[in-house]
Amino acid sequence: MRFLKSALLGSAAAFAAVGGAHAADLPVKKAVPIEYVRVCTAYGAGFFYIPGTDTCLRISGRARFEGGYQTSYSRQYGNNIGDTSGYQGRMRINLDARTQTAYGTLRAFVRLDAGARTGYSGVGQSGTQQRIGQAYPGIGTDQFGRDSQYMNVDKAFIQFAGLTAGRASSFFDFYAHDFEIAGATAGSDVFSTNLLAYTATVGNGLSATISIEDPVFRRTPIFSPFAVSPTVSTGSASNFGVTVQPTPIFVGPGRYGLVDSIEKSRLPDFVGAVRLDQAWGSAQLSAATHELNVGNLSSAGNAGGLGAGPILVPAHTKNTQGWAVQGGLKINTPFIAPGDALYLQGAYGDGAQLYTGYSQYTGSYIQSTTTIQGQKFAQYFSDATINPFTGQLQTSQSFTAVASYLHYWTPEWRSAVFGSYGEQSFSQSARAAQGAIYGLVSGLAGAPGFGTNAVGVPGTRFYQLSQALRDTYQFVAGASLIWSPVKDLDIGVEGFYTQIGLKNGRAIDLDKSPGAYNLVTQINNGSYVPRTASQDSVSQVRFRVQRDF
């Protein structure tokens, strides 16, 4: 027994020795080194090195809830109005990548914004965002006009050695509603456009920028009395869009033809800005050019159009350069409280309404619109009209002025007070010319209807009361209170008042006399007297909870 045990133990030892010898001959696998994420301190807090590169990346974002109340004075049948509340949930994701090179910092920045919006215009549905393809409307019975999904590539640009290329905020802008929740004051604020720019840094905080920018995000349609509006058909999900915008002009004393007034993408906008940033604050002077163009006269128009009498086809409509200038000033006032600041800004535009931002509250990218529930008359924002006698463009003029002050009561509590005033004007000759073409077209059998875009024949009562191409003003005033109990969390409320009005005279009240534009003859002969108004107003309150990270 002892012999057997000794034999077994000896055999086991022998096998172990042989196995150890073979194991010693096998290659040893080294552990893969773990590359830990390193903090990058070169560009501020939150940056880290992308593993395996010398590029620093910062990931950040935002979550937001917003609710609001807006007064409503009408539930008029057939107009899909009467909403007083609105809600939205928004998200934002930022990626900021930077690499140090021999030429300076190479930067790429991407920002994606998205949200779900319901309720009244402004908080809920945004016609402005839908018109530029950044929001998509719900089409249910109870959803159309008050529900939309919002999605926007807000930023996607590269910066290198003074060059900025991609999607970014316009270099024309300055204040851009920095202290506001709703952004209701008049003023330029194109936060997403496509551009190619170069900025030269002179020194002592002084810089100068030349920027080539996408004109699509600065266009307000050329006025057309036959304005075709993009809509979603009731009961069906038909594609919506406008492919021709017929605008009548004279092709003889008793004839008219149609020009397609849709603008085409030809020349970019050219923007220049000089900016000064110092400890006391900032100042900026901006200027821009903006091309206006239209399509050709229809073949029927060239052949004599509609009507009777001799044929006298005017010259082709020439392109026109609109332009705008802006001055802005920001004054830091730490002597009142740390963080306090005052913004002052003014802008003037000729054929460039969106550079002055006059339509900021009411709605953009459309010749006229109404935002107030049951609004009494529409404002017209067109950059130009087509003179029906000459076939040439006549530009409109607009200006805006805004002031905004931010005050910190304590490090956790702050308030902003803000206000703006603006006007838009069309020349008397431009409106009278549209009245003349109305006089011809409206008297012809089978001619298209003008609807609420009808100007009327000059000298008549209807001409005095029609809303189209009237000179208007807009006034906004508001204030906010925001609580930041912890870093990067804002809980705030904002209220503001908006008034729109006519600079002269009165206009038909569309809410009180909704059928008046079908009774032109009766208005002119005195058998029908419509209700009229010279101004309209609305109050709104917004509540916001926002977390940045």
Short mmCIF file of C-alpha atoms in Angstrom, two decimals, residues 408 410-415 481-492 544 546-548:
data_model
loop_
_atom_site.label_atom_id
_atom_site.label_comp_id
_atom_site.label_asym_id
_atom_site.label_seq_id
_atom_site.Cartn_x
_atom_site.Cartn_y
_atom_site.Cartn_z
CA TYR A 408 -29.40 90.82 -9.90
CA THR A 410 -29.12 88.61 -5.10
CA PRO A 411 -26.87 85.98 -6.68
CA GLU A 412 -29.94 83.69 -6.81
CA TRP A 413 -32.61 86.19 -7.91
CA ARG A 414 -32.55 88.35 -11.05
CA SER A 415 -34.98 90.36 -13.15
CA LEU A 481 -38.25 87.33 -12.40
CA ILE A 482 -35.92 84.31 -12.34
CA TRP A 483 -34.77 82.22 -9.38
CA SER A 484 -31.59 80.12 -9.58
CA PRO A 485 -31.53 78.10 -6.33
CA VAL A 486 -28.54 76.07 -7.52
CA LYS A 487 -26.02 76.45 -10.34
CA ASP A 488 -27.45 75.96 -13.85
CA LEU A 489 -31.09 75.73 -12.74
CA ASP A 490 -33.50 78.54 -13.64
CA ILE A 491 -37.12 78.82 -12.51
CA GLY A 492 -38.70 81.96 -13.87
CA ARG A 544 -40.06 78.32 -17.44
CA GLN A 546 -34.62 75.10 -17.26
CA ARG A 547 -31.59 72.99 -16.39
CA ASP A 548 -28.28 73.44 -18.21
#
